[in-house]
């Protein structure tokens, strides 16, 4: 084991390298090492012209995580899965200071395995009929990226035909530097994750870099003589070149929101030992949408459920509050069962039943393992298409990125999108089974055509999937290729408060149902406490 300081490790990264970084929002990112890389670049101008590769978003929407790479000259190309947590990378891309590509999160995490195994890449249908498709933007999200695709200089996705069908090939490429993180490392350099929320794609990244002739830098919290639990060792020492022990607590937090939370690495304790329910959250607009979405779980009786980042992640807490069970919540990071966390701890789950690695979770997802998935929406059009990857917010363009969105929406047997009908200052009040709009949002989310195609509703519907769109005041369903209003909240005027904020072309179902009034009452919806 070669023990280095973070500064010494950063000095090993050469200009022009392709750097793969592990992590998931605020979990498992090698913060000490990436912060040292940033300090070196600002002081010396090196390493420069890096290609940064990462599957899940890593950052706090501020300065931590892969935001450390967000400097012109330091990073020449970004190949990322989710971007919302790294606004410095988003600015770099939109200012045309680097080439920028957004690949599906599941594809990137599986691509590490393909690189490790010397395979030509990942062949999948994930990404067809979206901006990732070479028939559209080829995953490029800025002008420099699109120019590189047009010139053939950079192609991270290609269209191929196999057995009479069109597929996408995501080609392999060498990894020069792998940045990974675990809890402890032993005298032989074996890395364990006993107090991490999950173990990402640590093994795949390390193998990919090793077999590419690159180096693996592992950050840990402590050195142990030996590991007591063999099965906590996720990366063997034969793959690790250098080890950095984090010197400061804020460089090795469990997530970017929590220094430590034992619930994330403590397994489900069996019937009769469930953790106490959290105090009910206030009945705000997010909870209203989450409650209506929860009713889909009650009605559909799914076995396996996926919750996306943001508003959907809160369904787990609402389900606990209501005492609803009988299904298993999963997160693409790897946790199966338990209650998914939200915010900067998204990716973790409290008291999970099992934790698999990141690529394996997407193997299961891509093959159709999800019965129902709940995802967010930023922009929706009258054909039911959704944009969550590149859109305007507050008068600025934002690269949010797809994360696992494309994998999940193109594979789940049923998809429920969640969001408010309008954005930008929306305020509502709920009580006595009715909804009142206090202040309308400035931005209508239902537009004639989405500005960036992250979800092609017609294509997914052709696969036989049911597609639902839940907002605080109305529920829509894709019917016959057209967005159709099927439910409206009690107290809401259909024409003035729903259709007036939709682009022309939205249909109204007959009969038009009323949303369950229990959603709009602060009392529990489904438990006996309601009486």
Short mmCIF file of N, CA, C and O in Angstrom, two decimals, residues 209-330:
data_model
loop_
_atom_site.label_atom_id
_atom_site.label_comp_id
_atom_site.label_asym_id
_atom_site.label_seq_id
_atom_site.Cartn_x
_atom_site.Cartn_y
_atom_site.Cartn_z
N UNK A 209 -9.67 1.15 -14.72
CA UNK A 209 -8.44 1.92 -14.74
C UNK A 209 -7.21 1.00 -14.77
O UNK A 209 -6.27 1.23 -15.54
N UNK A 210 -7.24 -0.02 -13.95
CA UNK A 210 -6.10 -0.95 -13.90
C UNK A 210 -5.86 -1.59 -15.26
O UNK A 210 -4.73 -1.66 -15.75
N UNK A 211 -6.93 -2.07 -15.90
CA UNK A 211 -6.77 -2.75 -17.18
C UNK A 211 -6.58 -1.79 -18.35
O UNK A 211 -6.27 -2.22 -19.46
N UNK A 212 -6.74 -0.48 -18.09
CA UNK A 212 -6.42 0.53 -19.10
C UNK A 212 -4.98 1.01 -18.97
O UNK A 212 -4.54 1.86 -19.75
N UNK A 213 -4.27 0.49 -17.97
CA UNK A 213 -2.92 0.96 -17.72
C UNK A 213 -2.87 2.23 -16.90
O UNK A 213 -1.82 2.89 -16.84
N UNK A 214 -4.00 2.56 -16.25
CA UNK A 214 -4.07 3.77 -15.44
C UNK A 214 -3.78 3.51 -13.98
O UNK A 214 -3.29 2.44 -13.60
N UNK A 215 -4.07 4.50 -13.15
CA UNK A 215 -3.82 4.39 -11.71
C UNK A 215 -5.13 4.51 -10.95
O UNK A 215 -6.10 5.12 -11.43
N UNK A 216 -5.15 3.91 -9.75
CA UNK A 216 -6.33 3.95 -8.88
C UNK A 216 -5.92 4.62 -7.58
O UNK A 216 -4.99 4.17 -6.89
N UNK A 217 -6.61 5.72 -7.24
CA UNK A 217 -6.39 6.44 -6.00
C UNK A 217 -7.62 6.24 -5.13
O UNK A 217 -8.74 6.59 -5.53
N UNK A 218 -7.42 5.69 -3.95
CA UNK A 218 -8.54 5.40 -3.04
C UNK A 218 -8.44 6.28 -1.80
O UNK A 218 -7.39 6.35 -1.16
N UNK A 219 -9.54 6.96 -1.48
CA UNK A 219 -9.62 7.72 -0.24
C UNK A 219 -10.30 6.85 0.82
O UNK A 219 -11.27 6.14 0.53
N UNK A 220 -9.78 6.89 2.04
CA UNK A 220 -10.38 6.15 3.15
C UNK A 220 -10.39 7.02 4.40
O UNK A 220 -9.74 8.08 4.45
N UNK A 221 -11.13 6.55 5.40
CA UNK A 221 -11.22 7.30 6.67
C UNK A 221 -10.14 6.84 7.65
O UNK A 221 -9.68 7.63 8.48
N UNK A 222 -9.76 5.57 7.55
CA UNK A 222 -8.79 5.06 8.53
C UNK A 222 -8.07 3.84 7.97
O UNK A 222 -8.53 3.21 7.01
N UNK A 223 -6.96 3.51 8.62
CA UNK A 223 -6.20 2.31 8.30
C UNK A 223 -6.43 1.29 9.41
O UNK A 223 -6.42 1.63 10.59
N UNK A 224 -6.68 0.05 9.03
CA UNK A 224 -6.84 -1.04 10.00
C UNK A 224 -5.79 -2.11 9.68
O UNK A 224 -5.31 -2.22 8.56
N UNK A 225 -5.45 -2.90 10.68
CA UNK A 225 -4.50 -3.99 10.46
C UNK A 225 -5.09 -5.05 9.56
O UNK A 225 -4.43 -5.58 8.66
N UNK A 226 -6.37 -5.36 9.82
CA UNK A 226 -7.11 -6.33 9.00
C UNK A 226 -8.58 -6.02 9.10
O UNK A 226 -9.04 -5.37 10.05
N UNK A 227 -9.33 -6.48 8.12
CA UNK A 227 -10.78 -6.26 8.12
C UNK A 227 -11.47 -7.43 8.84
O UNK A 227 -11.22 -8.60 8.54
N UNK A 228 -12.34 -7.10 9.78
CA UNK A 228 -13.08 -8.13 10.51
C UNK A 228 -14.14 -8.78 9.65
O UNK A 228 -14.46 -9.95 9.82
N UNK A 229 -14.69 -8.02 8.71
CA UNK A 229 -15.75 -8.53 7.84
C UNK A 229 -15.24 -8.62 6.41
O UNK A 229 -15.11 -7.60 5.73
N UNK A 230 -14.93 -9.82 5.97
CA UNK A 230 -14.41 -10.01 4.62
C UNK A 230 -15.36 -9.45 3.57
O UNK A 230 -14.92 -8.88 2.57
N UNK A 231 -16.67 -9.60 3.78
CA UNK A 231 -17.64 -9.21 2.76
C UNK A 231 -17.82 -7.70 2.65
O UNK A 231 -18.52 -7.22 1.76
N UNK A 232 -17.22 -6.95 3.57
CA UNK A 232 -17.24 -5.49 3.45
C UNK A 232 -16.16 -4.98 2.51
O UNK A 232 -16.17 -3.82 2.10
N UNK A 233 -15.20 -5.86 2.16
CA UNK A 233 -14.13 -5.47 1.24
C UNK A 233 -14.67 -5.48 -0.18
O UNK A 233 -15.06 -6.52 -0.70
N UNK A 234 -14.70 -4.31 -0.80
CA UNK A 234 -15.28 -4.18 -2.14
C UNK A 234 -14.23 -4.02 -3.24
O UNK A 234 -14.52 -4.27 -4.41
N UNK A 235 -13.03 -3.56 -2.88
CA UNK A 235 -11.97 -3.41 -3.88
C UNK A 235 -10.69 -4.04 -3.31
O UNK A 235 -10.18 -3.58 -2.28
N UNK A 236 -10.18 -5.08 -3.93
CA UNK A 236 -8.95 -5.71 -3.42
C UNK A 236 -7.75 -4.82 -3.63
O UNK A 236 -7.68 -4.00 -4.56
N UNK A 237 -6.76 -5.00 -2.74
CA UNK A 237 -5.58 -4.16 -2.79
C UNK A 237 -4.78 -4.29 -4.06
O UNK A 237 -4.02 -3.37 -4.41
N UNK A 238 -4.90 -5.39 -4.78
CA UNK A 238 -4.16 -5.55 -6.03
C UNK A 238 -4.56 -4.53 -7.09
O UNK A 238 -3.84 -4.32 -8.07
N UNK A 239 -5.72 -3.88 -6.89
CA UNK A 239 -6.20 -2.90 -7.87
C UNK A 239 -5.87 -1.46 -7.47
O UNK A 239 -6.05 -0.54 -8.26
N UNK A 240 -5.43 -1.27 -6.24
CA UNK A 240 -5.27 0.09 -5.71
C UNK A 240 -3.79 0.46 -5.68
O UNK A 240 -2.96 -0.24 -5.10
N UNK A 241 -3.48 1.59 -6.31
CA UNK A 241 -2.09 2.05 -6.38
C UNK A 241 -1.73 2.96 -5.22
O UNK A 241 -0.61 2.90 -4.69
N UNK A 242 -2.64 3.86 -4.85
CA UNK A 242 -2.32 4.86 -3.84
C UNK A 242 -3.53 5.04 -2.91
O UNK A 242 -4.68 4.98 -3.34
N UNK A 243 -3.24 5.30 -1.65
CA UNK A 243 -4.29 5.50 -0.64
C UNK A 243 -4.11 6.86 0.02
O UNK A 243 -2.98 7.24 0.39
N UNK A 244 -5.21 7.59 0.15
CA UNK A 244 -5.22 8.88 0.84
C UNK A 244 -6.15 8.75 2.05
O UNK A 244 -7.31 8.35 1.90
N UNK A 245 -5.67 9.07 3.23
CA UNK A 245 -6.50 9.09 4.43
C UNK A 245 -7.00 10.51 4.63
O UNK A 245 -6.19 11.45 4.76
N UNK A 246 -8.31 10.68 4.64
CA UNK A 246 -8.89 12.01 4.79
C UNK A 246 -8.49 12.59 6.15
O UNK A 246 -8.67 11.96 7.19
N UNK A 247 -7.95 13.79 6.15
CA UNK A 247 -7.48 14.41 7.38
C UNK A 247 -8.56 15.23 8.08
O UNK A 247 -8.46 15.49 9.28
N UNK A 248 -9.57 15.63 7.34
CA UNK A 248 -10.60 16.51 7.91
C UNK A 248 -11.97 15.83 7.81
O UNK A 248 -12.29 15.21 6.79
N UNK A 249 -12.77 16.01 8.84
CA UNK A 249 -14.08 15.36 8.89
C UNK A 249 -14.96 15.77 7.72
O UNK A 249 -15.71 14.94 7.19
N UNK A 250 -14.89 17.03 7.30
CA UNK A 250 -15.77 17.49 6.23
C UNK A 250 -15.35 16.97 4.86
O UNK A 250 -16.04 17.20 3.87
N UNK A 251 -14.21 16.28 4.79
CA UNK A 251 -13.78 15.68 3.52
C UNK A 251 -14.17 14.20 3.43
O UNK A 251 -13.89 13.55 2.42
N UNK A 252 -14.79 13.68 4.47
CA UNK A 252 -15.22 12.29 4.43
C UNK A 252 -16.52 12.13 5.21
O UNK A 252 -16.65 11.29 6.11
N UNK A 253 -17.50 12.94 4.87
CA UNK A 253 -18.84 12.81 5.45
C UNK A 253 -19.56 11.64 4.80
O UNK A 253 -19.25 11.26 3.66
N UNK A 254 -20.52 11.07 5.51
CA UNK A 254 -21.28 9.97 4.91
C UNK A 254 -22.01 10.47 3.66
O UNK A 254 -22.00 9.81 2.63
N UNK A 255 -22.64 11.63 3.77
CA UNK A 255 -23.21 12.31 2.61
C UNK A 255 -22.85 13.78 2.77
O UNK A 255 -22.32 14.19 3.79
N UNK A 256 -23.18 14.60 1.78
CA UNK A 256 -22.91 16.02 1.91
C UNK A 256 -23.90 16.70 2.85
O UNK A 256 -23.79 17.91 3.10
N UNK A 257 -24.86 15.95 3.39
CA UNK A 257 -25.80 16.49 4.36
C UNK A 257 -25.59 15.93 5.77
O UNK A 257 -25.99 16.55 6.74
N UNK A 258 -24.98 14.76 5.87
CA UNK A 258 -24.88 14.09 7.16
C UNK A 258 -23.46 13.54 7.37
O UNK A 258 -22.93 12.84 6.50
N UNK A 259 -22.89 13.87 8.54
CA UNK A 259 -21.56 13.36 8.85
C UNK A 259 -21.59 11.86 9.01
O UNK A 259 -20.67 11.14 8.60
N UNK A 260 -22.66 11.36 9.62
CA UNK A 260 -22.81 9.92 9.83
C UNK A 260 -24.27 9.63 10.09
O UNK A 260 -24.96 10.42 10.74
N UNK A 261 -24.76 8.53 9.56
CA UNK A 261 -26.12 8.08 9.84
C UNK A 261 -26.11 6.56 9.84
O UNK A 261 -26.14 5.94 8.77
N UNK A 262 -26.04 5.94 11.02
CA UNK A 262 -25.96 4.47 11.09
C UNK A 262 -27.12 3.75 10.40
O UNK A 262 -26.97 2.59 10.01
N UNK A 263 -28.25 4.43 10.25
CA UNK A 263 -29.40 3.78 9.60
C UNK A 263 -29.08 3.38 8.17
O UNK A 263 -29.65 2.41 7.65
N UNK A 264 -28.14 4.09 7.52
CA UNK A 264 -27.82 3.80 6.13
C UNK A 264 -26.97 2.54 5.97
O UNK A 264 -26.93 1.96 4.89
N UNK A 265 -26.27 2.13 7.03
CA UNK A 265 -25.47 0.90 6.93
C UNK A 265 -25.91 -0.14 7.97
O UNK A 265 -25.17 -1.06 8.29
N UNK A 266 -27.15 0.03 8.45
CA UNK A 266 -27.75 -0.95 9.36
C UNK A 266 -28.90 -1.63 8.63
O UNK A 266 -29.78 -0.95 8.09
N UNK A 267 -28.89 -2.95 8.60
CA UNK A 267 -29.90 -3.67 7.82
C UNK A 267 -31.26 -3.66 8.50
O UNK A 267 -31.39 -3.41 9.70
N UNK A 268 -32.25 -3.95 7.72
CA UNK A 268 -33.63 -4.13 8.18
C UNK A 268 -33.64 -5.12 9.35
O UNK A 268 -33.01 -6.18 9.29
N UNK A 269 -34.37 -4.79 10.39
CA UNK A 269 -34.28 -5.57 11.62
C UNK A 269 -35.42 -6.56 11.82
O UNK A 269 -35.53 -7.17 12.86
N UNK A 270 -36.23 -6.71 10.78
CA UNK A 270 -37.27 -7.74 10.85
C UNK A 270 -38.60 -7.23 11.35
O UNK A 270 -38.71 -6.13 11.91
N UNK A 271 -39.66 -8.03 11.17
CA UNK A 271 -41.00 -7.64 11.62
C UNK A 271 -41.03 -7.34 13.12
O UNK A 271 -40.40 -8.03 13.92
N UNK A 272 -41.75 -6.28 13.44
CA UNK A 272 -41.85 -5.90 14.84
C UNK A 272 -40.73 -5.00 15.32
O UNK A 272 -40.73 -4.57 16.47
N UNK A 273 -39.76 -4.73 14.45
CA UNK A 273 -38.63 -3.88 14.84
C UNK A 273 -38.48 -2.70 13.90
O UNK A 273 -37.37 -2.19 13.69
N UNK A 274 -39.58 -2.29 13.30
CA UNK A 274 -39.51 -1.15 12.39
C UNK A 274 -39.16 0.11 13.18
O UNK A 274 -39.57 0.27 14.34
N UNK A 275 -38.39 1.02 12.56
CA UNK A 275 -38.07 2.27 13.26
C UNK A 275 -39.32 3.09 13.49
O UNK A 275 -40.32 2.95 12.76
N UNK A 276 -39.33 3.94 14.50
CA UNK A 276 -40.51 4.77 14.75
C UNK A 276 -40.80 5.69 13.57
O UNK A 276 -39.89 6.15 12.89
N UNK A 277 -42.06 5.96 13.35
CA UNK A 277 -42.44 6.86 12.26
C UNK A 277 -42.00 8.27 12.58
O UNK A 277 -42.07 8.73 13.71
N UNK A 278 -41.56 8.96 11.53
CA UNK A 278 -41.17 10.36 11.69
C UNK A 278 -42.42 11.21 11.87
O UNK A 278 -43.53 10.81 11.49
N UNK A 279 -42.24 12.36 12.45
CA UNK A 279 -43.37 13.29 12.60
C UNK A 279 -43.86 13.70 11.21
O UNK A 279 -43.07 13.88 10.29
N UNK A 280 -45.18 13.80 11.05
CA UNK A 280 -45.73 14.16 9.73
C UNK A 280 -45.17 15.49 9.22
O UNK A 280 -45.07 16.45 9.98
N UNK A 281 -44.81 15.51 7.96
CA UNK A 281 -44.35 16.75 7.34
C UNK A 281 -45.55 17.65 7.08
O UNK A 281 -46.69 17.17 6.95
N UNK A 282 -45.35 18.95 7.00
CA UNK A 282 -46.48 19.85 6.70
C UNK A 282 -47.06 19.57 5.32
O UNK A 282 -46.37 19.10 4.42
N UNK A 283 -48.33 19.88 5.17
CA UNK A 283 -49.02 19.60 3.90
C UNK A 283 -48.74 20.73 2.91
O UNK A 283 -49.59 21.59 2.66
N UNK A 284 -47.54 20.69 2.33
CA UNK A 284 -47.18 21.67 1.32
C UNK A 284 -47.41 21.09 -0.07
O UNK A 284 -47.92 19.98 -0.22
N UNK A 285 -47.00 21.81 -1.11
CA UNK A 285 -47.29 21.38 -2.47
C UNK A 285 -46.57 20.08 -2.81
O UNK A 285 -47.10 19.22 -3.52
N UNK A 286 -45.35 19.90 -2.29
CA UNK A 286 -44.62 18.67 -2.55
C UNK A 286 -45.36 17.47 -1.95
O UNK A 286 -45.50 16.43 -2.59
N UNK A 287 -45.80 17.64 -0.72
CA UNK A 287 -46.48 16.52 -0.07
C UNK A 287 -47.81 16.20 -0.73
O UNK A 287 -48.22 15.03 -0.79
N UNK A 288 -48.49 17.20 -1.25
CA UNK A 288 -49.74 16.95 -1.96
C UNK A 288 -49.48 16.04 -3.16
O UNK A 288 -50.19 15.05 -3.38
N UNK A 289 -48.46 16.36 -3.94
CA UNK A 289 -48.13 15.54 -5.10
C UNK A 289 -47.70 14.14 -4.65
O UNK A 289 -48.08 13.13 -5.26
N UNK A 290 -46.90 14.08 -3.61
CA UNK A 290 -46.44 12.79 -3.10
C UNK A 290 -47.60 11.93 -2.61
O UNK A 290 -47.62 10.71 -2.81
N UNK A 291 -48.59 12.54 -1.98
CA UNK A 291 -49.76 11.78 -1.51
C UNK A 291 -50.55 11.19 -2.67
O UNK A 291 -50.97 10.04 -2.62
N UNK A 292 -50.74 12.00 -3.71
CA UNK A 292 -51.48 11.46 -4.87
C UNK A 292 -50.70 10.34 -5.53
O UNK A 292 -51.27 9.33 -5.95
N UNK A 293 -49.38 10.49 -5.58
CA UNK A 293 -48.56 9.43 -6.15
C UNK A 293 -48.64 8.17 -5.29
O UNK A 293 -48.68 7.05 -5.81
N UNK A 294 -48.66 8.34 -3.97
CA UNK A 294 -48.75 7.20 -3.06
C UNK A 294 -50.01 6.38 -3.32
O UNK A 294 -50.00 5.14 -3.20
N UNK A 295 -51.08 7.05 -3.68
CA UNK A 295 -52.33 6.33 -3.97
C UNK A 295 -52.17 5.36 -5.14
O UNK A 295 -52.89 4.37 -5.22
N UNK A 296 -51.22 5.66 -6.05
CA UNK A 296 -50.95 4.72 -7.14
C UNK A 296 -50.34 3.43 -6.59
O UNK A 296 -50.64 2.34 -7.08
N UNK A 297 -49.50 3.55 -5.58
CA UNK A 297 -48.94 2.35 -4.95
C UNK A 297 -50.03 1.51 -4.30
O UNK A 297 -50.05 0.29 -4.39
N UNK A 298 -50.94 2.20 -3.63
CA UNK A 298 -52.02 1.50 -2.94
C UNK A 298 -52.93 0.80 -3.95
O UNK A 298 -53.38 -0.33 -3.73
N UNK A 299 -53.16 1.45 -5.09
CA UNK A 299 -54.09 0.91 -6.08
C UNK A 299 -53.47 -0.16 -6.95
O UNK A 299 -54.14 -1.12 -7.36
N UNK A 300 -52.15 -0.04 -7.24
CA UNK A 300 -51.53 -0.91 -8.24
C UNK A 300 -50.88 -2.17 -7.65
O UNK A 300 -50.59 -3.10 -8.38
N UNK A 301 -50.61 -2.15 -6.35
CA UNK A 301 -49.98 -3.30 -5.67
C UNK A 301 -48.70 -3.76 -6.36
O UNK A 301 -48.54 -4.95 -6.66
N UNK A 302 -47.75 -2.85 -6.58
CA UNK A 302 -46.49 -3.27 -7.21
C UNK A 302 -45.61 -4.02 -6.22
O UNK A 302 -45.75 -3.88 -5.00
N UNK A 303 -44.69 -4.78 -6.74
CA UNK A 303 -43.73 -5.46 -5.88
C UNK A 303 -42.44 -4.68 -5.75
O UNK A 303 -41.88 -4.56 -4.68
N UNK A 304 -41.94 -4.15 -6.88
CA UNK A 304 -40.66 -3.43 -6.89
C UNK A 304 -40.90 -2.01 -7.39
O UNK A 304 -41.48 -1.82 -8.47
N UNK A 305 -40.43 -1.03 -6.63
CA UNK A 305 -40.68 0.37 -6.91
C UNK A 305 -39.35 1.12 -6.96
O UNK A 305 -38.45 0.86 -6.17
N UNK A 306 -39.24 2.07 -7.90
CA UNK A 306 -38.09 2.97 -7.94
C UNK A 306 -38.57 4.39 -7.68
O UNK A 306 -39.59 4.82 -8.22
N UNK A 307 -37.80 5.10 -6.85
CA UNK A 307 -38.09 6.50 -6.57
C UNK A 307 -36.94 7.35 -7.09
O UNK A 307 -35.77 7.12 -6.77
N UNK A 308 -37.27 8.35 -7.90
CA UNK A 308 -36.25 9.23 -8.45
C UNK A 308 -35.87 10.33 -7.48
O UNK A 308 -36.45 10.49 -6.39
N UNK A 309 -34.91 11.14 -7.88
CA UNK A 309 -34.40 12.21 -7.05
C UNK A 309 -35.43 13.34 -6.94
O UNK A 309 -36.28 13.51 -7.82
N UNK A 310 -35.37 14.10 -5.86
CA UNK A 310 -36.26 15.23 -5.69
C UNK A 310 -37.59 14.85 -5.08
O UNK A 310 -37.66 14.06 -4.14
N UNK A 311 -38.65 15.39 -5.63
CA UNK A 311 -39.98 15.15 -5.09
C UNK A 311 -40.34 13.67 -4.97
O UNK A 311 -40.90 13.23 -3.96
N UNK A 312 -40.02 12.82 -5.97
CA UNK A 312 -40.36 11.40 -5.84
C UNK A 312 -39.71 10.71 -4.64
O UNK A 312 -40.30 9.80 -4.05
N UNK A 313 -38.50 11.12 -4.28
CA UNK A 313 -37.79 10.46 -3.18
C UNK A 313 -38.57 10.55 -1.88
O UNK A 313 -38.44 9.69 -1.01
N UNK A 314 -39.38 11.58 -1.73
CA UNK A 314 -40.14 11.77 -0.50
C UNK A 314 -41.33 10.84 -0.34
O UNK A 314 -41.97 10.82 0.73
N UNK A 315 -41.66 10.08 -1.37
CA UNK A 315 -42.79 9.15 -1.26
C UNK A 315 -42.54 8.13 -0.15
O UNK A 315 -43.47 7.72 0.56
N UNK A 316 -41.29 7.73 0.03
CA UNK A 316 -40.98 6.76 1.07
C UNK A 316 -41.38 7.25 2.44
O UNK A 316 -41.98 6.51 3.24
N UNK A 317 -41.05 8.52 2.74
CA UNK A 317 -41.40 9.08 4.04
C UNK A 317 -42.92 9.21 4.19
O UNK A 317 -43.47 8.96 5.27
N UNK A 318 -43.61 9.58 3.12
CA UNK A 318 -45.07 9.69 3.18
C UNK A 318 -45.70 8.31 3.37
O UNK A 318 -46.67 8.16 4.11
N UNK A 319 -45.13 7.30 2.71
CA UNK A 319 -45.64 5.94 2.90
C UNK A 319 -45.47 5.49 4.35
O UNK A 319 -46.37 4.87 4.94
N UNK A 320 -44.32 5.81 4.96
CA UNK A 320 -44.10 5.47 6.37
C UNK A 320 -45.12 6.19 7.25
O UNK A 320 -45.67 5.61 8.19
N UNK A 321 -45.32 7.44 6.95
CA UNK A 321 -46.27 8.25 7.72
C UNK A 321 -47.67 7.67 7.67
O UNK A 321 -48.40 7.67 8.67
N UNK A 322 -48.05 7.14 6.52
CA UNK A 322 -49.39 6.60 6.33
C UNK A 322 -49.49 5.12 6.71
O UNK A 322 -50.58 4.54 6.66
N UNK A 323 -48.35 4.51 7.05
CA UNK A 323 -48.38 3.09 7.40
C UNK A 323 -48.62 2.18 6.22
O UNK A 323 -49.15 1.07 6.37
N UNK A 324 -48.21 2.63 5.02
CA UNK A 324 -48.43 1.85 3.80
C UNK A 324 -47.22 0.95 3.56
O UNK A 324 -46.08 1.40 3.63
N UNK A 325 -47.47 -0.31 3.28
CA UNK A 325 -46.38 -1.26 3.01
C UNK A 325 -46.85 -2.26 1.97
O UNK A 325 -47.87 -2.07 1.32
N UNK A 326 -46.07 -3.34 1.80
CA UNK A 326 -46.43 -4.36 0.83
C UNK A 326 -45.68 -4.24 -0.48
O UNK A 326 -45.97 -4.95 -1.44
N UNK A 327 -44.72 -3.32 -0.54
CA UNK A 327 -43.90 -3.15 -1.73
C UNK A 327 -42.48 -2.87 -1.27
O UNK A 327 -42.23 -2.58 -0.09
N UNK A 328 -41.53 -2.95 -2.19
CA UNK A 328 -40.13 -2.71 -1.87
C UNK A 328 -39.62 -1.52 -2.65
O UNK A 328 -39.66 -1.51 -3.88
N UNK A 329 -39.15 -0.52 -1.93
CA UNK A 329 -38.60 0.67 -2.56
C UNK A 329 -37.13 0.44 -2.88
O UNK A 329 -36.38 -0.11 -2.06
N UNK A 330 -36.71 0.84 -4.06
CA UNK A 330 -35.32 0.70 -4.47
C UNK A 330 -34.79 2.03 -4.98
O UNK A 330 -35.55 2.88 -5.44
#
